[in-house]
Coordinates of C-alpha atoms in Angstrom, one line a residue:
M16 CA 0.0 0.0 0.0
K17 CA 1.5 3.3 -1.0
R18 CA 1.4 6.0 1.7
R19 CA 0.7 9.7 1.0
N20 CA 3.7 11.8 1.9
F21 CA 2.7 15.3 3.0
I22 CA 5.3 18.1 2.7
G23 CA 4.5 19.4 6.2
L24 CA 4.3 17.4 9.4
L25 CA 1.4 17.5 11.8
G26 CA 2.3 19.6 14.8
N27 CA 2.2 19.6 18.5
T28 CA -1.5 19.4 19.1
S29 CA -3.3 19.7 22.4
L30 CA -3.8 16.0 22.6
A31 CA -6.6 15.7 20.2
L32 CA -7.7 17.2 16.8
L33 CA -11.1 17.1 15.2
A34 CA -11.1 16.0 11.5
G35 CA -12.8 19.2 10.5
N36 CA -10.0 21.3 12.0
L37 CA -7.6 19.5 9.7
S38 CA -9.5 20.0 6.5
N39 CA -8.2 23.5 6.0
V40 CA -4.6 22.3 6.3
F41 CA -4.8 19.1 4.3
G42 CA -7.6 19.8 1.9
S43 CA -9.3 16.6 3.1
N44 CA -12.2 15.7 5.3
S45 CA -11.1 12.2 6.2
N46 CA -7.9 12.8 8.2
E47 CA -7.9 12.3 11.9
F48 CA -4.7 12.8 13.9
V49 CA -3.4 13.0 17.4
F50 CA 0.1 14.5 17.8
I51 CA 1.8 14.3 21.2
E52 CA 5.0 16.1 22.0
A53 CA 7.2 14.0 24.4
E54 CA 8.1 17.1 26.4
Q55 CA 4.5 17.7 27.1
F56 CA 3.8 14.4 28.8
E57 CA 2.0 14.9 32.1
N58 CA 4.6 12.9 34.0
F59 CA 8.1 12.4 32.8
G60 CA 8.7 9.5 35.2
G61 CA 12.4 8.8 35.1
W62 CA 12.9 10.4 31.7
N63 CA 14.8 13.7 31.3
I64 CA 14.0 16.6 29.0
D65 CA 16.9 17.4 26.6
Q66 CA 16.9 20.7 24.6
Q67 CA 20.6 20.8 23.6
S68 CA 19.9 20.0 19.9
M69 CA 16.6 21.8 19.8
E70 CA 17.4 24.1 16.8
R71 CA 19.0 21.3 14.8
M72 CA 16.1 18.8 15.2
G73 CA 13.2 21.2 15.8
S74 CA 12.2 20.2 19.3
P75 CA 13.4 19.0 22.7
Y76 CA 13.0 15.3 23.4
L77 CA 12.8 12.9 26.4
L78 CA 15.9 10.9 27.3
A79 CA 16.0 7.6 29.3
H80 CA 19.2 8.3 31.1
G81 CA 19.3 5.5 33.6
L82 CA 23.0 4.5 33.5
G83 CA 22.0 1.0 32.5
I84 CA 19.0 0.7 34.8
P85 CA 15.6 1.1 33.0
V86 CA 13.9 4.3 34.1
E87 CA 10.3 4.7 35.2
D88 CA 7.6 5.2 32.5
A89 CA 6.8 8.6 31.2
I90 CA 2.9 8.9 31.2
T91 CA 0.2 11.1 29.7
H92 CA -3.4 10.7 28.7
I93 CA -4.9 11.4 25.3
T94 CA -8.3 11.8 23.7
F95 CA -8.9 10.6 20.2
P96 CA -11.2 12.3 17.7
S97 CA -13.0 9.0 17.3
E98 CA -12.7 5.4 18.0
G99 CA -11.0 3.1 15.5
T100 CA -7.7 2.0 14.0
Y101 CA -4.8 4.4 13.8
R102 CA -1.3 4.1 12.5
V103 CA 1.3 5.1 15.1
W104 CA 4.5 7.0 14.3
V105 CA 7.3 7.6 16.9
R106 CA 10.0 10.1 16.2
T107 CA 13.3 8.7 17.5
R108 CA 16.6 7.3 16.4
D109 CA 19.2 4.6 17.1
W110 CA 21.8 6.7 18.8
V111 CA 24.8 4.5 18.2
A112 CA 24.1 4.0 14.5
P113 CA 26.4 6.9 13.5
W114 CA 29.3 4.6 14.5
N115 CA 27.7 1.5 13.0
A116 CA 27.8 0.1 16.5
P117 CA 25.7 -3.1 17.1
G118 CA 23.0 -3.5 19.7
A119 CA 20.7 -0.4 19.5
P120 CA 20.9 0.3 23.3
G121 CA 18.2 3.0 23.4
K122 CA 15.3 0.5 23.1
F123 CA 11.9 1.5 24.4
Q124 CA 8.2 0.6 23.9
V125 CA 5.1 2.7 23.6
K126 CA 2.3 1.4 25.7
I127 CA -1.4 2.2 25.2
N128 CA -3.6 1.5 28.2
D129 CA -0.6 -0.5 29.6
K130 CA -0.4 -2.7 26.6
P131 CA 2.9 -2.3 24.6
L132 CA 2.9 -2.0 20.8
K133 CA 4.7 -4.9 19.2
E134 CA 7.3 -2.6 17.6
I135 CA 10.4 -1.8 19.6
F136 CA 11.6 1.7 19.1
G137 CA 15.0 3.3 19.1
T138 CA 16.4 0.5 16.9
K139 CA 16.5 2.1 13.4
S140 CA 18.4 4.9 11.6
A141 CA 21.3 7.2 12.7
E142 CA 19.1 10.2 12.0
W143 CA 16.0 11.4 13.8
H144 CA 13.1 9.9 11.8
W145 CA 9.6 8.7 12.1
H146 CA 9.6 5.0 13.1
D147 CA 6.5 3.2 11.9
G148 CA 4.8 1.6 14.9
K149 CA 2.1 -0.1 12.7
T150 CA -1.6 0.1 13.6
V151 CA -3.5 0.0 16.9
K152 CA -7.2 -0.1 17.6
V153 CA -8.3 2.4 20.3
G154 CA -11.4 3.8 22.0
K155 CA -12.1 7.4 22.8
N156 CA -9.5 7.8 25.6
A157 CA -6.2 6.2 26.3
K158 CA -3.3 6.2 28.7
L159 CA 0.0 6.6 26.8
A160 CA 3.4 5.6 28.2
L161 CA 7.0 5.5 27.1
H162 CA 8.5 2.3 28.6
D163 CA 12.3 2.2 28.7
L164 CA 13.8 -1.2 28.2
T165 CA 17.5 -0.6 28.9
G166 CA 18.4 2.5 30.8
F167 CA 20.9 3.3 28.0
E168 CA 19.8 6.6 26.6
G169 CA 16.6 5.8 24.7
R170 CA 15.0 8.9 23.3
C171 CA 11.6 10.0 22.0
E172 CA 10.7 13.4 20.4
A173 CA 7.0 12.9 19.5
I174 CA 4.3 10.4 18.8
L175 CA 1.8 10.7 16.0
F176 CA -1.5 8.8 15.6
C177 CA -3.0 8.8 12.0
K178 CA -6.4 7.5 11.1
D179 CA -5.4 7.8 7.5
L180 CA -3.2 4.6 7.4
R181 CA -1.5 5.8 4.2
F182 CA -0.2 9.0 5.7
E183 CA 3.6 9.2 6.2
P184 CA 5.0 12.2 8.1
T185 CA 8.0 14.1 6.8
N186 CA 11.3 14.8 8.6
D187 CA 11.8 18.3 7.1
I188 CA 12.5 20.5 10.1
Q189 CA 11.1 23.7 8.7
A190 CA 7.8 22.1 7.6
L191 CA 7.7 20.1 10.8
T192 CA 8.0 23.2 13.0
Q193 CA 5.4 25.2 10.9
F194 CA 2.7 22.5 11.1
R195 CA 3.3 21.4 14.7
R196 CA 2.7 25.0 15.8
K197 CA -0.3 25.5 13.5
L198 CA -2.0 22.3 14.6
N199 CA -1.3 23.0 18.2
G200 CA -3.2 26.2 18.0
L201 CA -0.2 28.2 18.8
P202 CA -0.3 31.7 17.2
E203 CA 1.8 32.4 14.1
N204 CA 3.3 35.4 15.8
P205 CA 4.7 35.4 19.3
D206 CA 2.9 37.0 22.2
F207 CA 4.4 40.2 23.6
G208 CA 6.5 39.4 26.6
G209 CA 7.4 42.9 27.7
S210 CA 9.9 45.7 27.2
F211 CA 13.2 45.9 29.2
D212 CA 16.3 48.0 29.5
F213 CA 18.5 45.0 29.2
I214 CA 18.0 41.4 28.2
V215 CA 20.5 38.7 29.2
V216 CA 20.3 35.5 27.2
G217 CA 22.0 32.6 29.0
G218 CA 21.7 31.8 32.7
G219 CA 25.1 30.4 33.5
L220 CA 27.3 32.2 36.0
A221 CA 28.2 34.9 33.4
G222 CA 24.6 35.6 32.6
T223 CA 23.3 35.3 36.1
C224 CA 25.9 37.8 37.4
A225 CA 25.3 40.2 34.5
A226 CA 21.5 40.2 35.3
I227 CA 22.0 40.8 39.0
S228 CA 24.7 43.4 38.4
A229 CA 22.6 45.4 36.0
A230 CA 19.5 45.1 38.1
R231 CA 21.2 46.4 41.2
N232 CA 22.4 49.4 39.3
G233 CA 18.9 50.4 38.3
A234 CA 18.3 48.6 35.0
K235 CA 15.0 46.7 34.2
V236 CA 16.3 43.3 33.2
A237 CA 15.0 40.0 31.7
L238 CA 17.1 36.9 32.2
V239 CA 16.4 34.1 29.7
Q240 CA 17.6 30.6 30.5
D241 CA 16.8 27.4 28.5
R242 CA 17.2 25.0 31.4
P243 CA 15.2 24.6 34.6
V244 CA 18.2 25.7 36.7
L245 CA 20.7 28.5 36.6
G246 CA 24.4 28.1 36.7
G247 CA 25.2 26.4 33.3
N248 CA 28.4 24.4 33.7
G249 CA 28.4 25.3 37.4
S250 CA 24.9 23.8 38.0
S251 CA 23.8 20.5 39.4
E252 CA 23.1 19.4 35.8
V253 CA 26.7 19.7 34.6
R254 CA 28.8 20.0 37.8
V255 CA 32.0 21.6 36.7
W256 CA 33.6 23.2 39.7
P257 CA 33.9 27.0 39.2
E258 CA 37.5 28.1 39.1
G259 CA 39.3 31.5 39.0
H260 CA 40.3 34.1 41.6
T261 CA 37.9 36.8 42.5
N262 CA 38.0 40.1 44.5
K263 CA 41.5 41.2 43.6
E264 CA 43.1 44.7 43.6
P265 CA 42.7 47.3 42.2
Y266 CA 38.9 46.4 42.0
P267 CA 38.4 44.1 45.0
H268 CA 34.6 44.2 44.7
I269 CA 34.7 42.6 41.2
G270 CA 33.7 39.1 42.3
D271 CA 31.2 40.1 45.0
I272 CA 28.2 38.7 43.1
V273 CA 30.1 35.6 42.0
S274 CA 30.9 34.8 45.7
E275 CA 27.3 35.6 46.7
I276 CA 25.6 33.2 44.3
L277 CA 28.0 30.3 44.8
P278 CA 28.0 28.0 47.8
P279 CA 30.6 29.0 50.5
I280 CA 32.7 25.9 49.8
T281 CA 36.5 26.3 49.6
K282 CA 38.2 23.7 47.4
G283 CA 41.2 22.1 49.2
S284 CA 44.5 21.5 47.5
G285 CA 44.2 18.6 45.2
Q286 CA 40.6 18.1 46.1
V287 CA 38.3 17.0 43.2
L288 CA 34.9 18.7 43.3
N289 CA 33.9 18.0 39.7
G290 CA 30.9 15.7 39.4
V291 CA 30.2 15.6 43.1
S292 CA 26.7 15.6 44.6
A293 CA 24.1 18.3 43.7
E294 CA 24.3 20.1 47.1
Y295 CA 27.8 21.4 46.2
Y296 CA 26.3 23.4 43.3
D297 CA 23.2 24.7 45.2
D298 CA 20.9 25.6 42.3
Q299 CA 18.4 27.0 44.7
L300 CA 20.8 29.6 46.0
K301 CA 21.3 31.1 42.5
Y302 CA 17.6 30.9 41.8
Q303 CA 16.7 32.7 45.1
K304 CA 19.2 35.5 44.5
V305 CA 17.8 36.2 41.1
I306 CA 14.1 36.1 42.0
Q307 CA 14.7 38.4 45.0
E308 CA 15.8 41.1 42.6
P309 CA 12.7 43.3 41.9
N310 CA 14.3 44.6 38.7
I311 CA 14.8 41.1 37.2
T312 CA 12.2 39.1 35.2
L313 CA 13.4 35.5 35.1
L314 CA 12.3 33.5 32.1
I315 CA 13.4 30.0 32.9
E316 CA 13.1 27.1 30.4
N317 CA 13.0 29.5 27.5
R318 CA 15.3 29.4 24.5
A319 CA 16.1 32.4 22.2
I320 CA 15.2 31.3 18.7
E321 CA 15.1 34.6 16.7
V322 CA 16.7 38.0 16.6
I323 CA 15.0 41.0 15.1
K324 CA 17.3 43.8 14.0
S325 CA 17.2 47.3 12.6
G326 CA 20.5 48.2 11.0
D327 CA 23.3 47.3 13.4
K328 CA 21.0 47.2 16.4
I329 CA 19.0 44.4 18.0
N330 CA 15.4 45.6 18.6
S331 CA 13.9 42.4 20.0
I332 CA 14.2 38.7 20.4
V333 CA 11.8 35.8 20.2
I334 CA 12.1 33.1 22.9
Q335 CA 10.3 29.7 23.0
H336 CA 9.4 27.7 26.1
I337 CA 11.1 24.3 25.8
R338 CA 8.0 22.4 27.1
T339 CA 4.9 24.3 26.1
G340 CA 6.2 25.7 22.8
R341 CA 4.8 29.1 23.7
Q342 CA 6.7 32.0 22.1
L343 CA 7.3 35.5 23.4
L344 CA 8.6 38.7 21.8
L345 CA 10.9 40.6 24.2
K346 CA 12.0 44.2 23.5
A347 CA 15.0 45.9 25.0
S348 CA 17.5 48.7 24.4
Y349 CA 20.5 46.5 25.2
F350 CA 21.3 42.8 25.1
A351 CA 24.0 40.4 26.5
D352 CA 24.9 37.1 24.9
C353 CA 25.9 34.8 27.7
T354 CA 25.0 31.6 25.9
G355 CA 28.5 30.2 25.6
D356 CA 27.8 29.3 21.9
A357 CA 27.3 33.0 21.0
T358 CA 23.8 32.0 19.8
L359 CA 22.4 35.5 20.1
G360 CA 25.3 37.2 18.4
F361 CA 25.4 34.6 15.6
K362 CA 21.7 35.2 14.9
A363 CA 22.2 38.9 14.9
G364 CA 25.0 38.8 12.4
A365 CA 27.8 39.7 14.9
D366 CA 31.3 39.2 13.8
Y367 CA 32.6 36.0 15.2
E368 CA 35.4 33.3 14.9
Y369 CA 34.8 29.6 14.9
K370 CA 36.8 26.9 13.2
V371 CA 35.6 23.3 13.5
E372 CA 39.0 21.6 13.9
N373 CA 41.4 21.3 16.8
L374 CA 38.8 22.5 19.2
M375 CA 38.7 21.9 22.9
G376 CA 36.0 19.3 23.5
S377 CA 33.0 18.8 25.7
S378 CA 32.7 16.6 28.8
N379 CA 29.9 14.7 30.5
L380 CA 31.1 14.2 34.1
F381 CA 30.2 11.1 36.0
N382 CA 30.7 9.6 39.4
V383 CA 30.6 6.1 41.0
L384 CA 29.3 4.9 44.4
D385 CA 30.1 1.9 46.6
A386 CA 27.0 0.0 47.5
T387 CA 28.5 -1.2 50.7
N388 CA 28.7 2.4 51.9
K389 CA 25.3 3.2 53.5
E390 CA 25.9 6.9 53.4
D391 CA 26.7 6.8 49.6
V392 CA 23.5 4.8 49.0
L393 CA 21.3 7.2 51.0
K394 CA 22.7 10.2 49.0
C395 CA 22.5 8.3 45.7
E396 CA 20.9 10.2 42.8
C397 CA 20.3 7.0 40.9
K398 CA 16.9 6.5 39.2
D399 CA 16.4 3.3 41.2
K400 CA 17.4 4.7 44.5
S401 CA 14.6 3.0 46.5
A402 CA 15.3 -0.4 45.0
L403 CA 19.1 0.0 45.6
A404 CA 18.6 1.0 49.2
L405 CA 16.3 -2.1 49.8
K406 CA 18.8 -4.4 48.1
C407 CA 21.7 -3.1 50.2
E408 CA 19.7 -3.2 53.4
V409 CA 19.6 -7.0 53.2
G410 CA 23.3 -7.2 52.4
N411 CA 23.0 -7.8 48.7
Y412 CA 25.7 -5.4 47.6
A413 CA 26.7 -6.9 44.2
Q414 CA 26.3 -4.4 41.4
P415 CA 26.5 -6.2 38.0
F416 CA 26.8 -4.2 34.8
P417 CA 25.7 -5.5 31.4
R418 CA 28.1 -5.9 28.5
C419 CA 28.0 -3.0 26.1
P420 CA 29.0 -4.2 22.6
W421 CA 27.7 -0.8 21.2
A422 CA 30.1 1.2 23.4
L423 CA 33.7 1.9 22.8
D424 CA 35.5 -1.4 22.8
L425 CA 38.1 -0.8 25.5
S426 CA 38.5 -4.5 26.5
D427 CA 42.2 -4.5 25.4
K428 CA 42.9 -0.8 25.5
P429 CA 44.4 1.5 28.2
F430 CA 42.1 4.2 29.6
P431 CA 41.9 6.3 32.9
G432 CA 40.9 4.0 35.8
R433 CA 42.1 0.8 34.3
K434 CA 44.3 -1.3 36.5
G435 CA 48.0 -0.3 36.0
V436 CA 47.1 2.8 34.0
K437 CA 48.2 6.1 35.6
T438 CA 46.6 9.3 34.4
F439 CA 48.1 12.6 35.6
G440 CA 49.7 10.7 38.5
S441 CA 46.5 8.9 39.7
E442 CA 45.1 5.4 39.0
G443 CA 42.1 3.3 40.0
L444 CA 38.8 4.9 40.7
Q445 CA 40.5 8.1 41.6
S446 CA 41.5 8.6 38.0
F447 CA 38.3 7.2 36.6
A448 CA 35.4 9.1 38.1
N449 CA 34.7 12.9 38.5
M450 CA 37.4 13.7 35.9
W451 CA 37.4 16.6 33.5
Y452 CA 39.6 14.8 30.9
W453 CA 36.8 12.5 29.7
E454 CA 36.3 14.8 26.7
S455 CA 35.5 14.4 23.0
G456 CA 34.5 16.4 19.9
F457 CA 37.9 17.9 19.2
N458 CA 37.2 17.9 15.5
K459 CA 33.4 18.1 15.6
D460 CA 31.0 21.0 15.5
Q461 CA 30.4 21.8 19.2
V462 CA 27.3 23.8 18.3
N463 CA 25.4 21.6 15.8
D464 CA 26.8 18.2 16.6
I465 CA 26.5 18.3 20.4
E466 CA 24.2 15.3 20.6
L467 CA 26.7 13.2 18.7
I468 CA 29.6 14.5 20.9
R469 CA 27.7 13.9 24.1
D470 CA 26.7 10.4 22.9
H471 CA 30.4 9.6 22.2
N472 CA 31.2 10.6 25.8
F473 CA 28.5 8.1 26.9
R474 CA 30.0 5.4 24.7
A475 CA 33.4 6.1 26.3
M476 CA 32.0 6.0 29.9
Y477 CA 30.0 2.9 29.4
G478 CA 32.8 1.1 27.5
A479 CA 35.3 1.9 30.2
W480 CA 33.0 0.7 33.0
D481 CA 32.1 -2.4 31.0
A482 CA 35.8 -3.2 30.8
I483 CA 36.5 -2.5 34.4
K484 CA 33.5 -4.6 35.7
N485 CA 33.3 -7.4 33.2
V486 CA 36.8 -7.8 31.7
D487 CA 39.0 -6.8 34.6
K488 CA 36.5 -8.0 37.2
M489 CA 37.2 -5.0 39.5
Y490 CA 34.9 -3.2 41.9
P491 CA 32.0 -5.8 42.1
N492 CA 30.1 -3.6 44.6
H493 CA 30.5 -0.3 42.8
R494 CA 28.1 1.2 40.2
L495 CA 27.8 4.4 38.2
G496 CA 26.1 6.8 40.5
W497 CA 25.4 9.9 38.4
S498 CA 26.3 11.3 34.9
A499 CA 25.6 14.6 33.3
Y500 CA 23.5 14.3 30.1
I501 CA 23.9 18.0 29.4
A502 CA 27.3 18.5 27.9
G503 CA 29.9 20.8 29.5
K504 CA 31.3 22.8 26.7
R505 CA 34.7 24.5 26.5
E506 CA 34.9 26.1 23.0
S507 CA 32.8 27.2 20.1
R508 CA 31.9 30.6 18.6
R509 CA 33.7 33.7 19.9
L510 CA 32.2 37.2 19.2
M511 CA 34.7 39.9 18.1
G512 CA 34.9 43.1 20.0
D513 CA 37.1 46.2 19.7
V514 CA 39.9 44.3 21.4
I515 CA 40.7 40.7 20.6
L516 CA 42.7 39.3 23.4
D517 CA 45.5 36.7 22.7
A518 CA 47.6 34.5 24.9
E519 CA 50.6 36.8 24.0
D520 CA 48.8 39.7 25.7
F521 CA 48.6 37.7 28.9
K522 CA 52.3 36.6 28.7
S523 CA 53.5 40.1 28.0
Q524 CA 51.2 41.6 30.6
R525 CA 49.9 44.1 28.0
K526 CA 48.2 47.0 29.8
F527 CA 44.9 48.5 28.9
S528 CA 43.3 51.7 30.2
D529 CA 39.9 49.8 30.5
A530 CA 41.2 46.8 32.5
A531 CA 38.1 45.5 34.1
F532 CA 38.1 41.9 35.2
P533 CA 40.9 39.6 36.6
C534 CA 42.1 36.4 34.9
S535 CA 44.0 33.9 36.9
W536 CA 43.7 30.6 35.0
H537 CA 46.7 29.6 32.9
V538 CA 46.7 29.4 29.1
D539 CA 44.8 26.1 29.3
L540 CA 44.1 24.5 25.9
H541 CA 43.0 20.9 25.5
T542 CA 44.0 18.4 22.9
P543 CA 43.6 14.6 22.7
K544 CA 45.9 12.8 25.1
T545 CA 48.4 10.9 23.0
E546 CA 48.6 7.6 25.0
F547 CA 44.8 7.0 24.5
K548 CA 44.5 7.9 20.8
T549 CA 45.5 4.6 19.2
G550 CA 42.5 3.0 17.5
F551 CA 40.3 6.1 18.1
E552 CA 41.9 8.6 15.8
G553 CA 39.2 11.2 15.0
N554 CA 37.0 9.9 17.9
E555 CA 39.4 10.5 20.8
F556 CA 37.8 10.6 24.2
V557 CA 40.5 11.6 26.7
A558 CA 42.1 15.1 26.8
D559 CA 45.5 16.5 27.7
Y560 CA 46.2 20.1 28.6
T561 CA 48.9 22.7 28.0
R562 CA 51.4 23.1 30.7
G563 CA 54.9 24.6 31.2
K564 CA 56.4 28.0 31.5
E565 CA 55.3 29.1 28.0
Y566 CA 51.6 28.8 29.2
Q567 CA 52.0 30.9 32.3
Y568 CA 51.7 34.6 32.7
G569 CA 52.0 35.4 36.4
N570 CA 49.4 35.3 39.1
L571 CA 46.9 37.7 37.6
Y572 CA 46.0 39.6 34.4
W573 CA 43.4 42.3 34.1
A574 CA 41.5 42.0 30.8
P575 CA 39.9 45.0 29.1
Y576 CA 36.3 46.0 29.0
R577 CA 36.5 46.2 25.2
T578 CA 36.4 42.4 24.9
L579 CA 32.9 42.4 26.3
Y580 CA 30.9 44.1 23.5
S581 CA 30.4 43.4 19.8
R582 CA 32.4 45.5 17.4
N583 CA 29.5 45.5 14.8
I584 CA 26.3 45.1 16.7
S585 CA 26.0 48.4 18.5
N586 CA 23.9 47.3 21.5
L587 CA 25.2 43.8 22.2
F588 CA 27.4 42.8 25.1
M589 CA 28.8 39.4 25.8
A590 CA 30.2 37.6 28.8
G591 CA 31.5 34.1 29.2
R592 CA 33.5 31.9 27.0
N593 CA 32.2 33.6 23.9
I594 CA 33.9 37.0 24.5
S595 CA 36.4 38.6 22.1
V596 CA 39.5 36.5 22.4
T597 CA 41.6 34.3 20.0
K598 CA 41.7 30.6 20.5
T599 CA 44.8 30.9 22.7
G600 CA 43.2 33.8 24.5
L601 CA 40.3 31.6 25.4
G602 CA 42.5 29.4 27.6
P603 CA 42.8 31.9 30.5
V604 CA 39.3 33.4 30.4
R605 CA 37.0 30.5 30.1
V606 CA 36.7 29.3 33.7
M607 CA 33.5 30.1 35.5
R608 CA 34.4 32.5 38.3
T609 CA 36.2 34.6 35.7
C610 CA 33.2 34.4 33.4
G611 CA 31.0 35.5 36.3
M612 CA 33.1 38.6 36.9
M613 CA 32.8 39.4 33.2
G614 CA 29.0 39.4 33.8
E615 CA 29.4 41.7 36.8
V616 CA 31.3 44.2 34.6
V617 CA 28.8 43.9 31.7
G618 CA 25.9 44.6 34.1
K619 CA 27.6 47.7 35.4
A620 CA 28.3 48.9 31.9
A621 CA 24.8 48.2 30.7
A622 CA 23.5 50.3 33.6
I623 CA 25.6 53.2 32.4
C624 CA 24.3 52.7 28.8
V625 CA 20.7 52.8 30.1
K626 CA 21.3 55.9 32.3
N627 CA 23.0 57.9 29.5
T628 CA 21.4 56.4 26.4
V629 CA 24.8 55.4 24.9
S630 CA 26.3 52.3 23.2
P631 CA 28.6 49.9 24.9
R632 CA 31.4 51.3 22.8
Q633 CA 30.6 54.8 24.0
V634 CA 30.9 53.7 27.6
Y635 CA 34.6 53.2 26.8
E636 CA 34.9 56.3 24.7
Q637 CA 32.9 58.8 26.9
Y638 CA 32.1 57.2 30.2
L639 CA 35.2 55.2 31.2
P640 CA 35.7 57.2 34.5
E641 CA 32.1 56.3 35.4
L642 CA 32.6 52.6 34.7
I643 CA 35.9 52.6 36.7
K644 CA 34.0 54.2 39.6
L645 CA 31.3 51.5 39.4
L646 CA 34.0 48.8 39.3
S647 CA 35.3 50.1 42.6
Q648 CA 31.8 49.8 44.2
P649 CA 30.4 46.8 46.0
G650 CA 28.3 44.4 44.1
K651 CA 25.6 44.7 46.7
K652 CA 22.4 46.5 46.0
V653 CA 22.7 50.2 45.4
V654 CA 20.5 52.0 48.0

């Protein structure tokens, strides 16, 4: 039977659509459809929402990130236009297929009224596609569930029920987006979300500090963040420990806000705090500090998707909620790109640099726990915490791990954590878990291929743990305890300002009249670590770092304000790893406390812009004494 292929895909409907409503779209009176966005399930169960590749694939999706333990079902309820037989389509992919790896680990089922469809999903195609689930007979109402079978990263973007059994949906992203919005009843144009003095896009430490700093200096601010928590790499989702020295002379108050929004934990010498428990990152502290500011409107779980310009100036942006799909138009006089990937600047046509080769990669940190340690088990963030606790309570501590033929085959290869392998002076579990150097994507597009890069990190982690547990027969009572599924990035686009800072500027201690924020990290650039490359050329998974005298510049370097605004978009600031530096200049500035201090400076400069109706460049040209005065003032609220 030949199916009809429509150029546009049915969209994100509110659970049911009447046939008559579709006739205007399809020119037919016989089509009945139900389209369910996975991110709009009533209960996610143990599945996580992942928006990292939203622009590339058109939507967020749900991820069964169970570390090898199947997660609880995601559940929702649907109403059909009429009883009868429908064809079921599920948008998913086989996530290891890009490497021609066997096994399709992301298997899951779709259950209707607790009865699974015969088709197993997540088993076909390296690309996101519509997997045909065959037909099902339904009544008027149904309970719908995503049932994970493996705990190994199954993923679902949407489910489509078609009463026209010949209909075949398209994978064209533009058409998909257009029709999902139309059929969901979402307006063609965004709703108006308000006018502000200053809009900050990106809620990592840089963006959070920029928003607070500007608000405390009198600006009306909107802070847009596409995750449910603030902090970015320094949040409980990614868990990279914030580095960099704050509160240094001659501006000892630069760093006040950074210190205020981070937990008061001092890292001891040699202590590893990457990938530790969520309490160390205290998402709630950052959130409370932001919502307590009357001048800040926090727009959490919203992603900037469009920039509207007039000449060299941004007038407004469109943001979209990652779960509801609702879009808002936000207007402002000034903007800050604190996205890391320079998303806002890129969309605005700002000058930038980005070369997809010899990049620093991305990491997905992870930790392990000992099931014989009651305290570890009680603090466990595992999806099966209750079952684990009960098991250990009766003395059954064994933690088997399945073989992973689809992961990196490390059965006869060296890697950090393997018996007899020393990595940066450590071995055993101390060199395996919580380590920054599990890193990949050195020659991949860190913006558009982040799902692939993150998945390669997963294959490395699972392959290594498989070898340790099942080949080396080590640590029988240990298990993977937590792993980030949001990638911790180091390098992508950098926006160009009036000064482009290079490593040579740090080494020569080049002086600037607009020195504004202190840098204390060395010229830290990452490349694949030589001893782990063999057999994985082009797909390396362990990083090395630059070291030695030629990568040092003293204890401190004060970087200039002119690296913090765009040279060709007249009202655009930036803070974070996307500021105006060369590749080598990125090494010293990219750590988070330093990025947070950039945000503090940007917030102060934005307040000067608002007060005097001038551009970021004019702050340097005409109001530098005023900026210097603000740099000397506390980051606390101005009374």
